[in-house]
Coordinates of C-alpha atoms and ligand atoms in Angstrom, one line a residue:
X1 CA 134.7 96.6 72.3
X2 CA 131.4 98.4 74.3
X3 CA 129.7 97.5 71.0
X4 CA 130.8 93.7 70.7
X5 CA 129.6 93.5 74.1
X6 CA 126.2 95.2 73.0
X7 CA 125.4 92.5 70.7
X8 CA 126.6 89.8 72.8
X9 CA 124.3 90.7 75.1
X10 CA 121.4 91.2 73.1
X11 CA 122.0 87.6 71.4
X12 CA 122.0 86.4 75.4
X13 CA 118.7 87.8 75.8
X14 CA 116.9 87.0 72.6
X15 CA 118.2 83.6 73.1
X16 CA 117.3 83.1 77.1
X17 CA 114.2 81.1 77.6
X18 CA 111.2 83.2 78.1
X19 CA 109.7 83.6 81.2
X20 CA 105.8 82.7 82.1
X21 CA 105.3 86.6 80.6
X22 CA 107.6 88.2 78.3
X23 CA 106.7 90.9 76.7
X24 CA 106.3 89.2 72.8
X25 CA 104.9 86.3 74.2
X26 CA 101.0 86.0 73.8
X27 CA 99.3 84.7 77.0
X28 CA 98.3 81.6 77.1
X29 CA 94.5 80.9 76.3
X30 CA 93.4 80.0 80.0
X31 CA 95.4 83.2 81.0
X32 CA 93.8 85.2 78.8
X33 CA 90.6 83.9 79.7
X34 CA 91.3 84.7 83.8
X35 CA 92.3 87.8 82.4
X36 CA 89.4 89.3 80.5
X37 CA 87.2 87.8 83.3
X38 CA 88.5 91.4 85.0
X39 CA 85.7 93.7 83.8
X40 CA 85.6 97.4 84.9
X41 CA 81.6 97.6 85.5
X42 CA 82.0 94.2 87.9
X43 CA 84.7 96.2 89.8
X44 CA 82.7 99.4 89.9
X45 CA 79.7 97.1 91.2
X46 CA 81.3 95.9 93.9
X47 CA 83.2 99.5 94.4
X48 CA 79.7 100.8 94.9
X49 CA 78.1 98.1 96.9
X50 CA 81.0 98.6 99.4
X51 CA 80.9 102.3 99.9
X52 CA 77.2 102.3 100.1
X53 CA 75.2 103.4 103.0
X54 CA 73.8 99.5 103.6
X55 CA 77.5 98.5 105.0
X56 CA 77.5 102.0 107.3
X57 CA 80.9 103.3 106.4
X58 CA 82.9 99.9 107.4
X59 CA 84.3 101.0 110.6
X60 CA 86.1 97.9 111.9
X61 CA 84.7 96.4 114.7
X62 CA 80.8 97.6 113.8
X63 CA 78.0 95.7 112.6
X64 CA 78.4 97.8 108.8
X65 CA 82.0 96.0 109.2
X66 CA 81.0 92.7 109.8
X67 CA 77.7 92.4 107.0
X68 CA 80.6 94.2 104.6
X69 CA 82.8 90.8 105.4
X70 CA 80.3 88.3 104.9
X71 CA 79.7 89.7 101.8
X72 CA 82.4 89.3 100.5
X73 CA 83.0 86.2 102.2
X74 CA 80.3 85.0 100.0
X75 CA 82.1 86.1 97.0
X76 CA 84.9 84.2 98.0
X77 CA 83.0 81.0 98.3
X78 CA 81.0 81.7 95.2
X79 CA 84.4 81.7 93.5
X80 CA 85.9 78.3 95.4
X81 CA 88.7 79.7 97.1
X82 CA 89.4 77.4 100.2
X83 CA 88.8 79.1 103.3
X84 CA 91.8 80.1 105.8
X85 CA 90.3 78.3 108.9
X86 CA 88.7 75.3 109.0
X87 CA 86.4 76.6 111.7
X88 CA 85.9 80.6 110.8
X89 CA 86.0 79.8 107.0
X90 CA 86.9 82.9 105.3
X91 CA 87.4 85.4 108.2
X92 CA 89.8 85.8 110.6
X93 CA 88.7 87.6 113.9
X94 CA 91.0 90.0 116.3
X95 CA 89.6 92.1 118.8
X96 CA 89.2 95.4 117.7
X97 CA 87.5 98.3 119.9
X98 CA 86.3 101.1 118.1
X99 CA 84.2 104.1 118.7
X100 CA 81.0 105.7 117.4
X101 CA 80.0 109.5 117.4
X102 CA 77.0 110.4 117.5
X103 CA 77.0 114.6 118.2
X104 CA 79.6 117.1 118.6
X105 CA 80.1 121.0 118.7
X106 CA 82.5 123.3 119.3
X107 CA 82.5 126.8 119.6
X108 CA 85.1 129.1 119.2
X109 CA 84.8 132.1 122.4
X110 CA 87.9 135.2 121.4
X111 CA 88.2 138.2 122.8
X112 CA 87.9 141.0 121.1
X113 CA 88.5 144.8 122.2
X114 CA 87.2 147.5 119.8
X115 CA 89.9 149.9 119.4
X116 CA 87.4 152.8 121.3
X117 CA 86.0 150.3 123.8
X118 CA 87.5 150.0 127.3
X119 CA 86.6 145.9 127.9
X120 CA 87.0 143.5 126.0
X121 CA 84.2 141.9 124.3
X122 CA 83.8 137.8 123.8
X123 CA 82.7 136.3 120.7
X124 CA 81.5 133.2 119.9
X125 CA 81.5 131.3 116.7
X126 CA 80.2 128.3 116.3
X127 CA 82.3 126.0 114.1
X128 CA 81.0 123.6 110.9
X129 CA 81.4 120.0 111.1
X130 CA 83.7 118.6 108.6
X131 CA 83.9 121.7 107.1
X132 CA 85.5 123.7 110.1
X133 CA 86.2 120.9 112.7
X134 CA 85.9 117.1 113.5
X135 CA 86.1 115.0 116.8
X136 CA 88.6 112.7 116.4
X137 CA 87.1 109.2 115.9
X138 CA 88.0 107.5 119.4
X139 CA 86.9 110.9 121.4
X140 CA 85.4 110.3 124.6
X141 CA 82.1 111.9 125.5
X142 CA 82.4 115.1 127.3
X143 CA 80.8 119.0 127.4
X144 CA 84.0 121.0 128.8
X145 CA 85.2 124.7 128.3
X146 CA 88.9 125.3 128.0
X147 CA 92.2 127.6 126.9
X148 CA 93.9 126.6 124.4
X149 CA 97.7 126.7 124.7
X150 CA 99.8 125.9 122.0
X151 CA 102.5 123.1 121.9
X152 CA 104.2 123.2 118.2
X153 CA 104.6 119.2 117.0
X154 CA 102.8 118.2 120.5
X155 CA 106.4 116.3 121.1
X156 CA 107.4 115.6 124.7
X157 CA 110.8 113.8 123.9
X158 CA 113.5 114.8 126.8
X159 CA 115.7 112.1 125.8
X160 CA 115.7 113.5 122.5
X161 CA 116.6 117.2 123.9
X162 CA 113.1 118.3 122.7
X163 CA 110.1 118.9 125.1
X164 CA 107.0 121.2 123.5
X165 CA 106.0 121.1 126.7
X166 CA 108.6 122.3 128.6
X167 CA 107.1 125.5 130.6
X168 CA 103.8 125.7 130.1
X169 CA 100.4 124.5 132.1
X170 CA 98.1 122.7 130.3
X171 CA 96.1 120.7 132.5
X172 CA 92.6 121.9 132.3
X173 CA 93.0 123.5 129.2
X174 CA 92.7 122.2 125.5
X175 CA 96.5 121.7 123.3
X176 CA 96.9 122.7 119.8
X177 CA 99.5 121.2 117.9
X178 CA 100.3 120.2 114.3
X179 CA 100.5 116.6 113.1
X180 CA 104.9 116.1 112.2
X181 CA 108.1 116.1 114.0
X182 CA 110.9 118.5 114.2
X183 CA 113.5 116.9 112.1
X184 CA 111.5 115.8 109.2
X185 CA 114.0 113.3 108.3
X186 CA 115.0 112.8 112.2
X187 CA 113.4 109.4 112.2
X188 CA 114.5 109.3 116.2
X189 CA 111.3 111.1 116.5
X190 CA 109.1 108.5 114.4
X191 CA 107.9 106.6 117.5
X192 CA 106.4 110.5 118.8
X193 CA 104.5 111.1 115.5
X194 CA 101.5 108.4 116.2
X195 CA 98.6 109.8 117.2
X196 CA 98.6 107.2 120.4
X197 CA 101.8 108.8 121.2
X198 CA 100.6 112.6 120.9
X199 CA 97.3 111.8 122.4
X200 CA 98.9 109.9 125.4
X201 CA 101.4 112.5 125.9
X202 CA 98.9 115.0 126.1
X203 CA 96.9 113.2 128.6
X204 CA 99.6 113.2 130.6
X205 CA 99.8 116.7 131.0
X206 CA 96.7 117.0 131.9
X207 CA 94.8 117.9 128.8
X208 CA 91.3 117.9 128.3
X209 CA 91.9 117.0 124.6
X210 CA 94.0 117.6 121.9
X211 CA 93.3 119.9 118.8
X212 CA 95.3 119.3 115.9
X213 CA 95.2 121.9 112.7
X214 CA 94.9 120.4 109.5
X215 CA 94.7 122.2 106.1
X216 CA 91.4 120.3 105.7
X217 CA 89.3 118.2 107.9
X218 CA 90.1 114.9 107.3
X219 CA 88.2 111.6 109.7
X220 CA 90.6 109.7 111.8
X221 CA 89.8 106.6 113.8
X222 CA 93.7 106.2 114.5
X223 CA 94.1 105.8 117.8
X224 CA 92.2 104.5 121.2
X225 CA 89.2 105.6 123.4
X226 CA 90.9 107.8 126.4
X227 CA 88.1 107.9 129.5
X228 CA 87.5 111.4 130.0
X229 CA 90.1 112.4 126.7
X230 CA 88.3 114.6 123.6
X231 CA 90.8 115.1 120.7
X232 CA 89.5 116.8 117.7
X233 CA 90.8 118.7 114.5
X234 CA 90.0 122.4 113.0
X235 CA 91.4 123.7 109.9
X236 CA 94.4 126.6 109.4
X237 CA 91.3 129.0 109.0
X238 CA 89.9 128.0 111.9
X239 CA 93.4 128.0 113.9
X240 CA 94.2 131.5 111.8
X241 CA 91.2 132.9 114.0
X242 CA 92.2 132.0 117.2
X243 CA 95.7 132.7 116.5
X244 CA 94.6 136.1 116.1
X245 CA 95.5 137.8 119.1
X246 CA 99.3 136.9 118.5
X247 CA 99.4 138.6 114.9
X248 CA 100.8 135.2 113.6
X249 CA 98.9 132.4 110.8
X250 CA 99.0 128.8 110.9
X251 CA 100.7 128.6 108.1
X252 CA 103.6 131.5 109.1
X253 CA 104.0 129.4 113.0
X254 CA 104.4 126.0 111.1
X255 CA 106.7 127.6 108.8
X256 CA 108.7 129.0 112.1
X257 CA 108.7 125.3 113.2
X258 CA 110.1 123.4 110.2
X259 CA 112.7 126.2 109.8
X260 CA 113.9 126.5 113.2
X261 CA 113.5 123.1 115.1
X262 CA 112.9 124.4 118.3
X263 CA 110.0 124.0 120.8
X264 CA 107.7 127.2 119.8
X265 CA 105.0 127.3 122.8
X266 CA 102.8 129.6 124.4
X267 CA 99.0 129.6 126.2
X268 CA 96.2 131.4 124.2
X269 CA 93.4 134.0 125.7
X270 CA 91.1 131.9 123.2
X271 CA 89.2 129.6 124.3
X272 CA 87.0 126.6 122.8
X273 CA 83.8 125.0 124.2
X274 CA 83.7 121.2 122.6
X275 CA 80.6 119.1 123.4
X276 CA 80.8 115.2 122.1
X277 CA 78.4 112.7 122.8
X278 CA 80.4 109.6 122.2
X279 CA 80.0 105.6 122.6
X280 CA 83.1 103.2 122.7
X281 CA 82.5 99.6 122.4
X282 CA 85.4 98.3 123.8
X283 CA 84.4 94.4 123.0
X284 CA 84.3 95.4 119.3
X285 CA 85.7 92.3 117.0
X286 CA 87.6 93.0 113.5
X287 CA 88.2 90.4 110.7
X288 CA 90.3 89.7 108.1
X289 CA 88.6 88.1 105.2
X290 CA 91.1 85.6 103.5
X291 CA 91.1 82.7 100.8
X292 CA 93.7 81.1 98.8
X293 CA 94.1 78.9 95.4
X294 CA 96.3 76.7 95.6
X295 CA 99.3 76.3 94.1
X296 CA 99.7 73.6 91.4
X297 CA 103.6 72.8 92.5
X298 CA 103.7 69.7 95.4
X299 CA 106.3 71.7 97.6
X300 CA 105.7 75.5 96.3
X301 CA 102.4 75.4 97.2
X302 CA 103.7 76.1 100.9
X303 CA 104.8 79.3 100.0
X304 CA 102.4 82.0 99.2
X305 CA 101.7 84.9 97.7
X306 CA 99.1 87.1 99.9
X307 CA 97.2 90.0 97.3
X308 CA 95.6 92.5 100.2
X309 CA 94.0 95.5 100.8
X310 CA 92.3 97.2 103.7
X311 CA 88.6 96.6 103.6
X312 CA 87.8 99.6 106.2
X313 CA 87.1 102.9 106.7
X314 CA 86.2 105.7 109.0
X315 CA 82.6 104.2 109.7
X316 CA 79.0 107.1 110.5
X317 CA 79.3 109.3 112.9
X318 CA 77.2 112.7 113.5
X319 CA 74.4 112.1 110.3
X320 CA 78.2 112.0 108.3
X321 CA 79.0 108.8 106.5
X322 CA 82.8 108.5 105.3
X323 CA 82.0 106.1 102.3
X324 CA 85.7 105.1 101.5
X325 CA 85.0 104.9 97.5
X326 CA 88.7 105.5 96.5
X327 CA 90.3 104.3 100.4
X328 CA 89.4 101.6 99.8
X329 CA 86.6 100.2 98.7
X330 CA 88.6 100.7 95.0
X331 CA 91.5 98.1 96.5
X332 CA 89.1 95.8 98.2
X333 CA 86.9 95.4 94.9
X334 CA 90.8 94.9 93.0
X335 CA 91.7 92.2 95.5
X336 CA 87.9 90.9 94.7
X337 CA 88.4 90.5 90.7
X338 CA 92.1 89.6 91.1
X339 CA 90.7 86.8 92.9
X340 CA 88.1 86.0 90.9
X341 CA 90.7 85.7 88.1
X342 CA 92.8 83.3 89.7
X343 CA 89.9 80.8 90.5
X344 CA 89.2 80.6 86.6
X345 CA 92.4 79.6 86.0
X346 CA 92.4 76.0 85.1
X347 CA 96.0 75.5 85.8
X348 CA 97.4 77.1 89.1
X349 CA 100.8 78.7 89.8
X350 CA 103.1 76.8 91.4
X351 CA 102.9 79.1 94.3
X352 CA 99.5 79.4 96.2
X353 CA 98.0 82.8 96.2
X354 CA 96.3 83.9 99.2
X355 CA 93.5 87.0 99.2
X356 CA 93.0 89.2 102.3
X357 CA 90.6 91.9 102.9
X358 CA 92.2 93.2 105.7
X359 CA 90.4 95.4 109.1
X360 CA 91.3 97.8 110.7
X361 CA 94.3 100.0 108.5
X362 CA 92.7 103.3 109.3
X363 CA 92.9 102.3 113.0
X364 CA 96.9 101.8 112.5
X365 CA 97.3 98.6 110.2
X366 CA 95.9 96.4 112.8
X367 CA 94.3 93.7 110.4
X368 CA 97.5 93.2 108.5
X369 CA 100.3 93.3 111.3
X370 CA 97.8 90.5 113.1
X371 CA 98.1 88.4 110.0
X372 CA 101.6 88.7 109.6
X373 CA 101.8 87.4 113.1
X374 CA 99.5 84.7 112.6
X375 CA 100.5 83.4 109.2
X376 CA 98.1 80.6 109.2
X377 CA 98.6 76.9 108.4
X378 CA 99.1 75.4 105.6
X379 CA 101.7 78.0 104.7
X380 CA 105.5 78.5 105.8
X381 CA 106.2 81.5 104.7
X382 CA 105.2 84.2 102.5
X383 CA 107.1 84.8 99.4
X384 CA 105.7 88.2 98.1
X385 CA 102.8 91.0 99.0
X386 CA 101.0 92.8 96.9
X387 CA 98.8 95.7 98.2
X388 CA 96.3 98.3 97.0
X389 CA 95.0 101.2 98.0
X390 CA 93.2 104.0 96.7
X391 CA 93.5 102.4 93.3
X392 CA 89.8 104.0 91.7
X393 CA 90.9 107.5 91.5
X394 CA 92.3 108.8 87.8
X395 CA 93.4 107.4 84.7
X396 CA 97.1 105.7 85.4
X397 CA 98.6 103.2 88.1
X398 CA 101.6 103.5 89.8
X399 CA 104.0 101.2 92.1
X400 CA 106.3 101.3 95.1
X401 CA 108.4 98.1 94.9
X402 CA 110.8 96.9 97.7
X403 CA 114.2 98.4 96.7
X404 CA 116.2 95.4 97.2
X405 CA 113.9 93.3 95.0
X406 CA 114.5 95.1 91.4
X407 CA 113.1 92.3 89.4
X408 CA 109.1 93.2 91.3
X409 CA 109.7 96.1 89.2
X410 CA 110.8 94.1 86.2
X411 CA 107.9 92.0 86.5
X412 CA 105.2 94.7 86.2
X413 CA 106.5 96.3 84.1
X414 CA 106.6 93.1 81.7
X415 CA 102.8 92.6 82.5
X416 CA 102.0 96.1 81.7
X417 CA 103.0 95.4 78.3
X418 CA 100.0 94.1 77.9
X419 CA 97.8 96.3 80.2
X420 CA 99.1 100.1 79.6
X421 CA 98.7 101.8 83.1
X422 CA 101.9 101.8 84.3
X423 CA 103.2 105.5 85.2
X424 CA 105.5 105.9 88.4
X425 CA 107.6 103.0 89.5
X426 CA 109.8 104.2 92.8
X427 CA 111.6 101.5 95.2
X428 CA 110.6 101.2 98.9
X429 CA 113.6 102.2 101.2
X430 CA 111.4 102.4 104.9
X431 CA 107.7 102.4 105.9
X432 CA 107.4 105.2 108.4
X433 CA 104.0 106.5 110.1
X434 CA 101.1 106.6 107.6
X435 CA 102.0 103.5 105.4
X436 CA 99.3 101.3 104.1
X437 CA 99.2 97.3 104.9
X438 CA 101.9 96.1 102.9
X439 CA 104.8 97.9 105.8
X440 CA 103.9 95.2 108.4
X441 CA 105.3 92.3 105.1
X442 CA 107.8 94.8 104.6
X443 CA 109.2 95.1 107.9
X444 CA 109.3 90.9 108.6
X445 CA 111.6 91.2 105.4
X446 CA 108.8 90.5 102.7
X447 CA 109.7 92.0 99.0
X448 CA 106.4 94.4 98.5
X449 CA 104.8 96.2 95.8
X450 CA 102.3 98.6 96.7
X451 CA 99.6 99.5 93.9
X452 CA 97.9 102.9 93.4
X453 CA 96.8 105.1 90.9
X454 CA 97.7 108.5 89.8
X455 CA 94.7 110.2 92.0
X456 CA 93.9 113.6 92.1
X457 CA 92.6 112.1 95.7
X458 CA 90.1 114.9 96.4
X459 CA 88.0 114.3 99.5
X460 CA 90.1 112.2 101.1
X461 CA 88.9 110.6 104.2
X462 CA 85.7 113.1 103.7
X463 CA 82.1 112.3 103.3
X464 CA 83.0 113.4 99.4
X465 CA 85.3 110.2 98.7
X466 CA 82.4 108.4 97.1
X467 CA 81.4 105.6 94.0
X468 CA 81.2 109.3 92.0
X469 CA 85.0 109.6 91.8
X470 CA 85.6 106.5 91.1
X471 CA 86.6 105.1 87.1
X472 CA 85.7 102.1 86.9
X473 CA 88.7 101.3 84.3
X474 CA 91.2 102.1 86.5
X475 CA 90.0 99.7 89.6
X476 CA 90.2 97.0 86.0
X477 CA 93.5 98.3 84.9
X478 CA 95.2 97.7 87.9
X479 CA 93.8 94.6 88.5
X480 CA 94.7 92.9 85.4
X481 CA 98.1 94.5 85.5
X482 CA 98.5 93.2 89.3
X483 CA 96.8 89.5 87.9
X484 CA 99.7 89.2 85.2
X485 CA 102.3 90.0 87.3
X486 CA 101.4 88.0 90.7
X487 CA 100.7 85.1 88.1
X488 CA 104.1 85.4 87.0
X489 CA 105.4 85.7 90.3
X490 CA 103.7 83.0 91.4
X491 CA 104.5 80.7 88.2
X492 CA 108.4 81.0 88.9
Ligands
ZN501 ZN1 93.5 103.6 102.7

């Protein structure tokens, strides 16, 4: 009977029309040509040009930013997509403040009290940047001297029954805290686990900044300038130091945290001394650069398909420039060839396919949720996002697929039968803090599949993410495998 069924149901699906792409079927001549038009050293090129030192970094809002988008801009019209606006062409402003750094230093003053000694002695240490510590990337200027008092998760939720800083005076004095929340699957506490949240909080209290302690230094323009606020970042090692004087590690206190889910709080004898010379620019403009092809069908053609990925990164501050080879100058140059492909194609999909190189992600997705707000004319809605990011890093490509659309899944997985990358495939349930531009599409209800490759992500948001990680076949790979399948998707 199971077997009767078997064949049955083979017979169904040998005899089923193919789709645009089934796995036996060749590809047509003009997609085949689109196709091979995806060349690894092209992707590389534009990989490199992007993370270079001419476009500063690409901190939205700054000048690098805006050459970086009129470069590609250029691309875009070189390649005869339409522009988005009939005014702006291919870039679509929002205002977008930002901050630059330009010196910082911190210094480290413990106590110390030599067993035979009757006072206690005060050392300094001056701390490395990017190797020991980091302003965050919105600090204000400042020179001040401070405690440091520790506040666990750096959660003040009383409605929520939690408060890390329930007890303890911290105005004038500097907060340390880890980045996470005390339920790590409580999503009740999502909403506390932005850094405007944990910075405003802290503010609140009365803090001259907040320090967070991160395995590794990593740069962080997440959040906004704070008159008079100077948040920064040391590593464990750094926080195993100062932590000293209560016999306890970083890594044994964060343990105590997870495990127990309590407020864990107390003031420090250490103190740091933090010096940032900071200048905000709070007229700063971001764009999104967008163009479309469009579709061949009369009445598809309204609905779109938007490929994206966020053109920024963490900008030059302090002699340091945070490139953004892999995040995301590896997407942005996919996007770029994916495009490309689509203009050689001499017939369309039925569905227009609309390109963004988005601003502003590593400020908190701000180029992508103002395009899902401002959908612009001539499309009603769109039908499907594809994003990419970090996609230049290792030798295989994996996907995230909205879990209630199963046949995204099905259709890469058809279009890597001709490409080969495809490792992980995992459905998208939520898009909590930290997701990457396809969670504002997501969360209007838009099926997703978010592209990336199989890493190992060394040196991320460091000065060391640059074109010298980067394999040029795997930017390609994904690229054509992303091409075959939005073509598909597109074609339906
Ligand atoms: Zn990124």
């Amino acid at each position: 009977m199971k077997r009767r069924i078997l064949i049955v149901l083979v017979f169904a699906l040998v005899l089923s029309p193919a789709g645009p792409l089934s796995a036996q079927e060749k590809l047509t001549a003009d997609v085949r040509t689109a196709l091979d038009s995806i060349q690894p050293l092209e992707a590389y090129s534009y990989c490199k040009t992007l993370s270079s030192e001419t476009f500063a970094g690409r901190l939205t809002g700054h000048e690098g930013y805006a050459a970086a988008a009129k470069w590609a801009a250029a691309k875009f019209k070189q390649w005869g997509l339409k522009p988005i606006h009939r005014e702006s062409g291919y870039l679509q402003p929002y205002p977008s403040p930002y901050v630059v750094i330009d010196r910082a230093e911190m210094t480290l003053l413990l106590e110390e009290k030599p067993e035979s000694a009757e006072e206690t002695n005060v050392k300094e240490v001056r701390l490395e940047p990017e190797k020991e510590f980091l302003p965050l990337l919105f600090s204000d200027s400042g020179d001040r001297t401070g405690e440091l008092v520790f506040v666990g998760w750096g959660i003040s939720a009383p409605d929520l029954g939690y408060d890390d800083y329930a007890g303890v005076d911290v105005a004038g004095k500097f907060v340390l805290c880890f980045r996470g929340t005390p339920g790590r699957n409580d999503r009740r506490f999502e909403p506390h686990d932005h850094h405007r949240a944990r910075m405003k909080t802290a503010k609140e209290k009365g803090a001259f900044g907040l320090i967070y302690i991160y395995d590794e230094i990593v740069s962080n323009p997440n959040g906004d300038w704070i008159e008079g606020f100077m948040p920064a970042e040391i590593t464990s090692k750094v926080a195993d130091w100062v932590l000293k004087e209560k016999d306890i590690t970083a890594a044994e206190l964060r343990k105590d945290l997870g495990t127990y889910k309590k407020p864990l709080t107390f003031p420090l004898r250490a103190k740091i001394h933090l010096k940032v010379e900071a200048r905000p620019f709070p007229q700063g403009i971001g764009y999104n650069i967008v163009g479309y092809v469009e579709g061949s069908d009369a009445k598809l053609r309204q609905e779109c398909l938007v490929i994206g990925g966020h053109f920024d990164h963490n900008g030059f501050h302090m002699g340091l420039l945070f490139p953004g080879a892999n995040d995301n100058a590896s997407g942005s140059a996919a996007v770029m060839e994916i495009a490309e492909a689509f203009s050689k194609l001499k017939k369309k999909p039925k569905r227009s396919v609309v390109f963004a190189l988005f601003g502003g992600e590593e400020m908190g997705l701000q180029g992508s949720s103002h395009f899902v707000e401002h959908i612009p004319p001539p499309f009603s809605n769109v039908d499907t996002m594809f994003n990419f990011d970090m996609v230049g890093e290792g030798d295989g490509s994996g996907i995230g697929y909205s879990g209630d659309v199963p046949e995204l899944k099905t259709i890469i997985e058809e279009a890597d039968q001709h490409i080969g990358t495809l490792g992980r495939t995992y459905p998208i349930r939520g898009v909590g803090v930290g997701g990457s531009d396809h969670a504002p599409f997501y969360q209007k209800g838009i099926p997703v599949v978010s592209f990336h490759s199989n890493g190992p992500h060394l040196h991320y948001h460091q000065t060391g993410d640059t074109i010298y990680r980067i394999n040029p076949d795997m930017i390609a790979d994904v690229a054509k495998l992303a091409f075959l399948g939005a073509y598909a998707r597109a074609s339906r």
